[in-house]
Structure formats: C-alpha cells, structure tokens
Coordinates of C-alpha atoms in Angstrom, one line a residue:
Chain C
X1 CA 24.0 9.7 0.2
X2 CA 24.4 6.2 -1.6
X3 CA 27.3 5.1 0.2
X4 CA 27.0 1.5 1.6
X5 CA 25.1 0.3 -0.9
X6 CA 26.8 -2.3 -2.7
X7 CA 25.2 -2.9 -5.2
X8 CA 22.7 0.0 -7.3
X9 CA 20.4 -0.4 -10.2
X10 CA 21.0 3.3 -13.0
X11 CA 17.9 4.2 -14.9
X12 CA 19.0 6.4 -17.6
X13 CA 16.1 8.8 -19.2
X14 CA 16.6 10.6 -22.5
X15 CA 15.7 14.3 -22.4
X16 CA 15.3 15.3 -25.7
X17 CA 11.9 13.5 -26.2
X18 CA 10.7 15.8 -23.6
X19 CA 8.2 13.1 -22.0
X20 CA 6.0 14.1 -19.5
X21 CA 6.7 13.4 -15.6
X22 CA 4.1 10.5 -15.5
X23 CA 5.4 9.2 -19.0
X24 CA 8.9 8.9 -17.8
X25 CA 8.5 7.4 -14.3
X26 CA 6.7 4.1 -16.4
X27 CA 9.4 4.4 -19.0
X28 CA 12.1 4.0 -15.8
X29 CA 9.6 1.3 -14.1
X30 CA 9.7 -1.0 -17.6
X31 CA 13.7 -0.3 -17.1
X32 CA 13.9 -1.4 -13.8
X33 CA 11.5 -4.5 -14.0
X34 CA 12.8 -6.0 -17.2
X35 CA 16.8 -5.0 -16.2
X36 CA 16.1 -6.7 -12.8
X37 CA 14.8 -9.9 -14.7
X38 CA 17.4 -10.1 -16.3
X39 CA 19.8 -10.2 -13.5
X40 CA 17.6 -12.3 -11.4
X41 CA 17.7 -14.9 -14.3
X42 CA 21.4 -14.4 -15.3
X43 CA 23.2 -12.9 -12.5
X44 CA 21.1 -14.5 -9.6
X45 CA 23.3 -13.6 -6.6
X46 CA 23.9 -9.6 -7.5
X47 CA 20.1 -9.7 -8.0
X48 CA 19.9 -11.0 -4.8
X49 CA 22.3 -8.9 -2.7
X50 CA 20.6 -5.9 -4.6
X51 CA 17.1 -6.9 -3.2
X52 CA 18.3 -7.7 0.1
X53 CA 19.7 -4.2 0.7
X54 CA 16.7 -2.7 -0.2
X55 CA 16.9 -2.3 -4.4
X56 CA 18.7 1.2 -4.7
X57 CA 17.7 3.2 -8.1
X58 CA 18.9 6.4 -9.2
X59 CA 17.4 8.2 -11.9
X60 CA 19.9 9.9 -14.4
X61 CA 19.2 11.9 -17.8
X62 CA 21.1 11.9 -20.9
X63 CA 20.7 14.2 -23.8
X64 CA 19.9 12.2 -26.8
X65 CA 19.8 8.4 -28.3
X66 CA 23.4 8.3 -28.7
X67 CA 23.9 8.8 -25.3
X68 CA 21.4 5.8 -24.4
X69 CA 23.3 3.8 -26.9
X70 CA 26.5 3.8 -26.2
X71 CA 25.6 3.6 -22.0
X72 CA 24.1 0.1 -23.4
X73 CA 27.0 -1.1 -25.4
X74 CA 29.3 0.3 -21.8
X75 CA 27.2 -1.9 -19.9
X76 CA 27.3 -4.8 -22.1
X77 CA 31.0 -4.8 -22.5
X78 CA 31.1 -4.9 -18.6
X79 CA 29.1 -7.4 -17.9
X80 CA 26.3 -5.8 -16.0
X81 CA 22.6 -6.6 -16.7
X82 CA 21.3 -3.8 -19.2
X83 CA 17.7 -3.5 -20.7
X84 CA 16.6 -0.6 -23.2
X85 CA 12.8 0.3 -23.0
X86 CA 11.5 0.6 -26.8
X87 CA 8.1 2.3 -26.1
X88 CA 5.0 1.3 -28.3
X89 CA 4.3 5.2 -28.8
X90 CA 0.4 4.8 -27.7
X91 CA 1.0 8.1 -26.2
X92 CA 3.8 11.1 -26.9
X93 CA 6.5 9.2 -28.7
X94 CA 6.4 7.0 -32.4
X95 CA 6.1 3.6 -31.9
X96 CA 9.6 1.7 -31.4
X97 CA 11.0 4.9 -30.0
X98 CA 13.8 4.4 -27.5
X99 CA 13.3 6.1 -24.3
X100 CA 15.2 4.7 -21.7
X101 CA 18.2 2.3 -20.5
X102 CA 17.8 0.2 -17.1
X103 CA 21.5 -0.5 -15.7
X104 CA 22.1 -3.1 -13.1
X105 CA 21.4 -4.1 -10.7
X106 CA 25.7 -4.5 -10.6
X107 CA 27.7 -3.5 -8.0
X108 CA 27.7 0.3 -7.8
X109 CA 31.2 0.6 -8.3
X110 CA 31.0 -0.7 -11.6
X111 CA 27.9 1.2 -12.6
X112 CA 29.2 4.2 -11.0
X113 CA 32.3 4.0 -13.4
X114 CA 29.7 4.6 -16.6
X115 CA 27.3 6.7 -14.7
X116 CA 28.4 8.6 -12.2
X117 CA 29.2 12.1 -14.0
X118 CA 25.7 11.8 -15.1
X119 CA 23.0 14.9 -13.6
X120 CA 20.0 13.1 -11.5
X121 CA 16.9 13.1 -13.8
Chain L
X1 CA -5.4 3.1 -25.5
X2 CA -4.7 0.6 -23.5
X3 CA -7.7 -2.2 -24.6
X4 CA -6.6 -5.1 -26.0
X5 CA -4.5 -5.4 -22.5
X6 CA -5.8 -8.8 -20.3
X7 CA -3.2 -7.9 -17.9
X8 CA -2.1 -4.3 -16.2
X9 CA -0.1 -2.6 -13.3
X10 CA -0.4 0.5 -12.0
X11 CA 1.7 3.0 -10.2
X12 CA -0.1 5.4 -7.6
X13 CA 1.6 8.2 -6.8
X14 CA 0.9 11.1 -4.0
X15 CA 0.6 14.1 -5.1
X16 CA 0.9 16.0 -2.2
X17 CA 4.6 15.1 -1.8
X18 CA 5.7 17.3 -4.5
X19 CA 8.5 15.2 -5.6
X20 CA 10.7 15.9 -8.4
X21 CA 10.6 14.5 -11.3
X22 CA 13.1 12.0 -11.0
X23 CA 11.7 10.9 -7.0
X24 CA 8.6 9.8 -8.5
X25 CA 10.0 8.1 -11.4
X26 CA 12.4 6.3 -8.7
X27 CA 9.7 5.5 -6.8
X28 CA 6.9 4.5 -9.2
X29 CA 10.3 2.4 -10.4
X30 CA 10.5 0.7 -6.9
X31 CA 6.6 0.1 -6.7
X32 CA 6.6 -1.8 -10.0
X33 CA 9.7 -4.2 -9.1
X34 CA 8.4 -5.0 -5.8
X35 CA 4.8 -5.6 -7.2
X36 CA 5.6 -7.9 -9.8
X37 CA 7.8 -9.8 -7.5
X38 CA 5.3 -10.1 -5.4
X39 CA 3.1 -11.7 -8.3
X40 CA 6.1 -13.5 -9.6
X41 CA 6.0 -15.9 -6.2
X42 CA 2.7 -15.6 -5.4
X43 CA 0.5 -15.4 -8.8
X44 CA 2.8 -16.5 -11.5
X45 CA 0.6 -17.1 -14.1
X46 CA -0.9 -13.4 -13.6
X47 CA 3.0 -12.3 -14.0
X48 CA 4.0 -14.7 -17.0
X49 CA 0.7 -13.5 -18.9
X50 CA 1.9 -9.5 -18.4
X51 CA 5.5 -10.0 -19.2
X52 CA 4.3 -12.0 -22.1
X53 CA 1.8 -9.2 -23.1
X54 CA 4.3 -6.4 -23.3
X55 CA 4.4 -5.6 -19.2
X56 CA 1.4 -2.9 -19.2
X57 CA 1.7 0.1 -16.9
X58 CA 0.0 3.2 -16.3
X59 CA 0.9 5.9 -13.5
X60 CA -2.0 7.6 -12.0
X61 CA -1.9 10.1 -9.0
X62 CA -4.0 10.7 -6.0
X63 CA -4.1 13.3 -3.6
X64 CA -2.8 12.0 0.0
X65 CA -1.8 9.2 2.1
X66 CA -5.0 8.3 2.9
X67 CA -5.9 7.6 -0.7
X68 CA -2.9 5.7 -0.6
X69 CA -4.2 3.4 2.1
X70 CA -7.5 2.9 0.8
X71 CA -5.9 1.8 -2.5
X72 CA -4.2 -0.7 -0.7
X73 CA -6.7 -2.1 1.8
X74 CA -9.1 -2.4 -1.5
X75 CA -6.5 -4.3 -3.7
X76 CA -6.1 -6.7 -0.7
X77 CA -9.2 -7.2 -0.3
X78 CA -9.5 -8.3 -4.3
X79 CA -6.5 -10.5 -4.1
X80 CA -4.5 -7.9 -6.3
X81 CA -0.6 -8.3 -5.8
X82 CA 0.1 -4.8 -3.7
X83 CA 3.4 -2.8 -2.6
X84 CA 3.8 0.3 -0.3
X85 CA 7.1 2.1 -0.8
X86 CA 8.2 3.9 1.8
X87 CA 11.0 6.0 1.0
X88 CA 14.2 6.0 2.9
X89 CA 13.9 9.6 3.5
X90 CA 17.8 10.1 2.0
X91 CA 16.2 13.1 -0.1
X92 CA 13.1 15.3 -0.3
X93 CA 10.8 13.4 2.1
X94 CA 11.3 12.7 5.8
X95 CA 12.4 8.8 6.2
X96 CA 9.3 6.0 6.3
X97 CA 7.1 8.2 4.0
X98 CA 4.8 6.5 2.0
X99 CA 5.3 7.5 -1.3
X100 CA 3.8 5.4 -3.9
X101 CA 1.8 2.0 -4.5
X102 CA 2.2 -0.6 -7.0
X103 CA -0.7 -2.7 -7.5
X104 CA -0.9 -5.6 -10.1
X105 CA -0.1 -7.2 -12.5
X106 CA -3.9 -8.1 -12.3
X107 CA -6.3 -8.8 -14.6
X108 CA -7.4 -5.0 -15.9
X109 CA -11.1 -5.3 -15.3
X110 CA -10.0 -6.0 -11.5
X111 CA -7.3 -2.9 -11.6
X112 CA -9.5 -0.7 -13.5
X113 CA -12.7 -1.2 -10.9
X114 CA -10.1 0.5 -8.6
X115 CA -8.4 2.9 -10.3
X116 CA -10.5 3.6 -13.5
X117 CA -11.6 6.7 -12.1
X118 CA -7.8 8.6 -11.2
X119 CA -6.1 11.3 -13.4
X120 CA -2.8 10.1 -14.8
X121 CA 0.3 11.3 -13.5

C-alpha cells in the first residue's frame, strides 16, 4: 500500500518501555521532526522529493534498545538521515531514556532494506 | 511538568476515529513536521527558540471533527502556526479524513489559552 512512493521516512518505537499511546506518538513526532532536519540540512534534495510526495511515515516496533541501536548504526553506515529520540523522562520513562529512532527520509528502497521485516507499531 | 517551557506544540488528535496505535502516532508524526515547517518559513525565530529549547510537545485529544475545526479557526485567528492532516485513506479511515492538528511552535501561554483545558492522549 506504499508502493510509488519513492522516498519514506521509518519511525521505529521500542516496545519494552511499554509507553502509553499518547506517549509514543510524541516520541515518533520528535523522530520525525529532528530526522527530517537533518535531511533538509544535509540531504536537501531527498528532503525535498520526500516532502513533495506528500512525507510518507510508517511506524514500526522493535523489542528492546539493542534493536534501536543497531537500526541507528544500519542507517548510519548507509547514509540515510537517522535521529534517536533521548526522552527527558518528565513522564513514564528515566531521564536520558532512549525511546525511539527516526529513519529517513531516504529512498524507500534503502530504508526498506533495514526495515521492512519489521511489524507496524 | 512542562513549565520552564517559553515555547510548545501540540498534537490534537480525534478521538472518535479510533485509530490504532501506530495511525495516531503517524499522524500526530505528520502534524508536527508540517507545523514546524510551517513556522520554520513563516516564524523562524518562534522555531529556532523551540528547537533550541528541547522541541516541546504534548498530544492532547478531542472528541470530533468539529473540535478539530474550531482548534484551527482559533489558532488562526491568534497567528499560531497550524496544520490539518488529512489522511490518505490507504488504511483505517476513508481518504481526505481529517485526522489530527498540529498547532505551534508558539509561545505556551498562547497554546495553552487553547488547549489548556484537553485531556492528554
């Protein structure tokens, strides 16, 4: 149902911290604002084309930090704009706790190729 | 919990949608991007003074479209940076729903005097 799109911004939520629904969704949204800076500053033209076509996001889960982790290092050593969300822990988590990775926006079949066996969150 | 804050967005969600978990987090993700772009190009020193505060969010919910709409009409009015998303429709709700609103990053005192009163997501 994402075909076409060429390019596709991944936010990846840990599970094990079970946050609550309204606690994850601004966990992805700090993902997906600070991950799109960084393309738009670094990587103007996939930013861009990303924009242009409308900004497609899927959400994904992963089961713990060392799934998170090793997404991020993936996405570094491909290039593609990554951001991890350390939260301040005013609410459900300790402070500096990692809770999420933004991914992208990259073109999807790159982003697909780390994240695409991954469940929707 | 969140004093101390000069700037803030927030991320209004229907309620009466019943998305899942990771809809809303997608689309709360959307709201936020599109928001602070719009402040970004139109009220950059609103934008620089939130991503240089730690990018403050907070999702709240409200009952129905309508809600929704008034949100919107109302930050207008005050000059708050404002985005609809309407969902593609590709899952869950029919295409051109409105699904969510993003409104700031504006000063808190002007966000809270329109959303101070909502329940958080």
């Amino acid at each position: 149902m994402t075909e076409g799109f060429r390019f596709k911004q991944v936010l990846v939520v840990r599970l094990d911290l079970d946050m609550g629904r309204g606690k994850a969704a601004v966990q992805c949204a700090h993902a997906a604002v600070s991950a799109a800076e960084e393309a738009r500053t670094h990587l103007h033209n996939w930013w861009k084309s990303w924009i242009e076509e409308g900004q497609l996001k899927v959400a994904v889960k992963v089961p713990d930090l060392d799934s998170i982790l090793d997404l991020e290092r993936k996405g570094r050593s491909k290039g593609i704009p990554v951001h991890l969300v350390k939260d301040r822990g005013l609410t459900q988590v300790p402070p500096g706790t990692i809770t999420c990775l933004g991914l992208g926006p990259a073109p999807s079949d790159v982003v697909d190729s780390l994240t695409g066996n991954l469940a929707l969150l």
